[in-house]
Amino acid sequence: MTRPEPAASQRLHGLDAVRAAALLLGICLHAALSFLPGVDPLVWPITDTQKSVPLGLLSFLIHVFRMSVFFMVAGLFAHMLYHRLGWRGFWRNRLMRIALPLAGGWVICYTLVIGIVLWAVARAHQGHLPDPLPPQFAGASPNFLHLWFLYVLLWLYAIVTGLRRLWCAIDVQRRFAALADRLLRWALSSPAGPLCLALPVATALFLEPDWLVLHGVPTPGYTLLPPLVPLFIYAWVFGLGWLLDRQRHLLDGLAARWPRHLVIGLVGVGVALYLYNRPDIKPVLALAYATGLTYWTLAFIGAGLRFFSRASATVRYLSDASYWMYLMHLPVIFALQTALMLADWHWAIKYLLINVASFAILLLSYRHAVRPTWVGLLLNGRRRSRGAEA
């Protein structure tokens, strides 16, 4: 029997909050990178005089689950949108809300980032640009910066909509769809079920050459063709989100079991950290990291559903604002890190200032230059008047 599609009018406030938190945690993560010892300047070109191991640990922990949370929620919302708008409407919406912000945001951010990094290099060399320029420029090539997640989303939309058409053509009786639903129900209802969901992630990480635990899932933001391993991992969690929307009652189970998932994920992350310098046991490392990623992803989503399922004007406002804030945060973070990089202050003070100032700047710019304008219409799908309530 064909399962009725979810009601398009039902708003999942908890998942709005989860998606916003995943984006805003990215700002906190990037704010920490200038303080990390041993960071490759090609990865993060701003280097502070103060270094912090605790911020390195915080960055690692955020990196374990943040993007998998985002892509799983994105998969769920994509399924919802697809069945509300149809194939053509879905792609029209995604090109407007994802492809255009990617193109416009990249031009703005890349231009600003180049100028700010030149400023940082000059500050590090007594106010003068060295000749030749350091590795930040000598070995750098244009890339998607922090906007790679939008580029990967477009790939995932193409993959899942293409596979869906193929699946529907083959599975006319809906038997495989019913089997997939049953397997997902078992995986999300059993304490050990998520471990089975972690196995494909562990296999992909194990097959990645020179994979290191501390680097987590490789960032697929530097090539036009996304690397296979991160693309597969994010496609896997995106697909789980897509299937999860077919059975929304499973969300209640995630909300109820989030403490259990959190603890099991903590064990996986703890094992991965404890053994991180043992490349000879790569299968164990990959399984431990994948376990932490999977269980923490489910725990984070479950906690959001548990505590933020009621409608809240504040949460809704931050959810709307988070897209703009993440799109534009990198030049702001770079500029603040550059301004403070030589200050002889404790790293905790500088890190706090960078976060507070960046959030304030981004929220104010959203309130006055985005929300009531055509930019807000593009990003949030509706126009807001200046006098409208959150």
XYZ file of N, CA, C and O in Angstrom, residues 5 247 306:
12
model
N 2.013 10.948 1.510
C 3.135 11.860 1.731
C 2.866 12.734 2.944
O 1.710 13.002 3.301
N 8.685 8.785 7.041
C 8.157 8.210 8.282
C 8.430 9.166 9.440
O 9.272 8.913 10.289
N 13.431 17.553 20.758
C 12.940 17.451 22.140
C 12.707 18.813 22.775
O 11.713 19.031 23.485
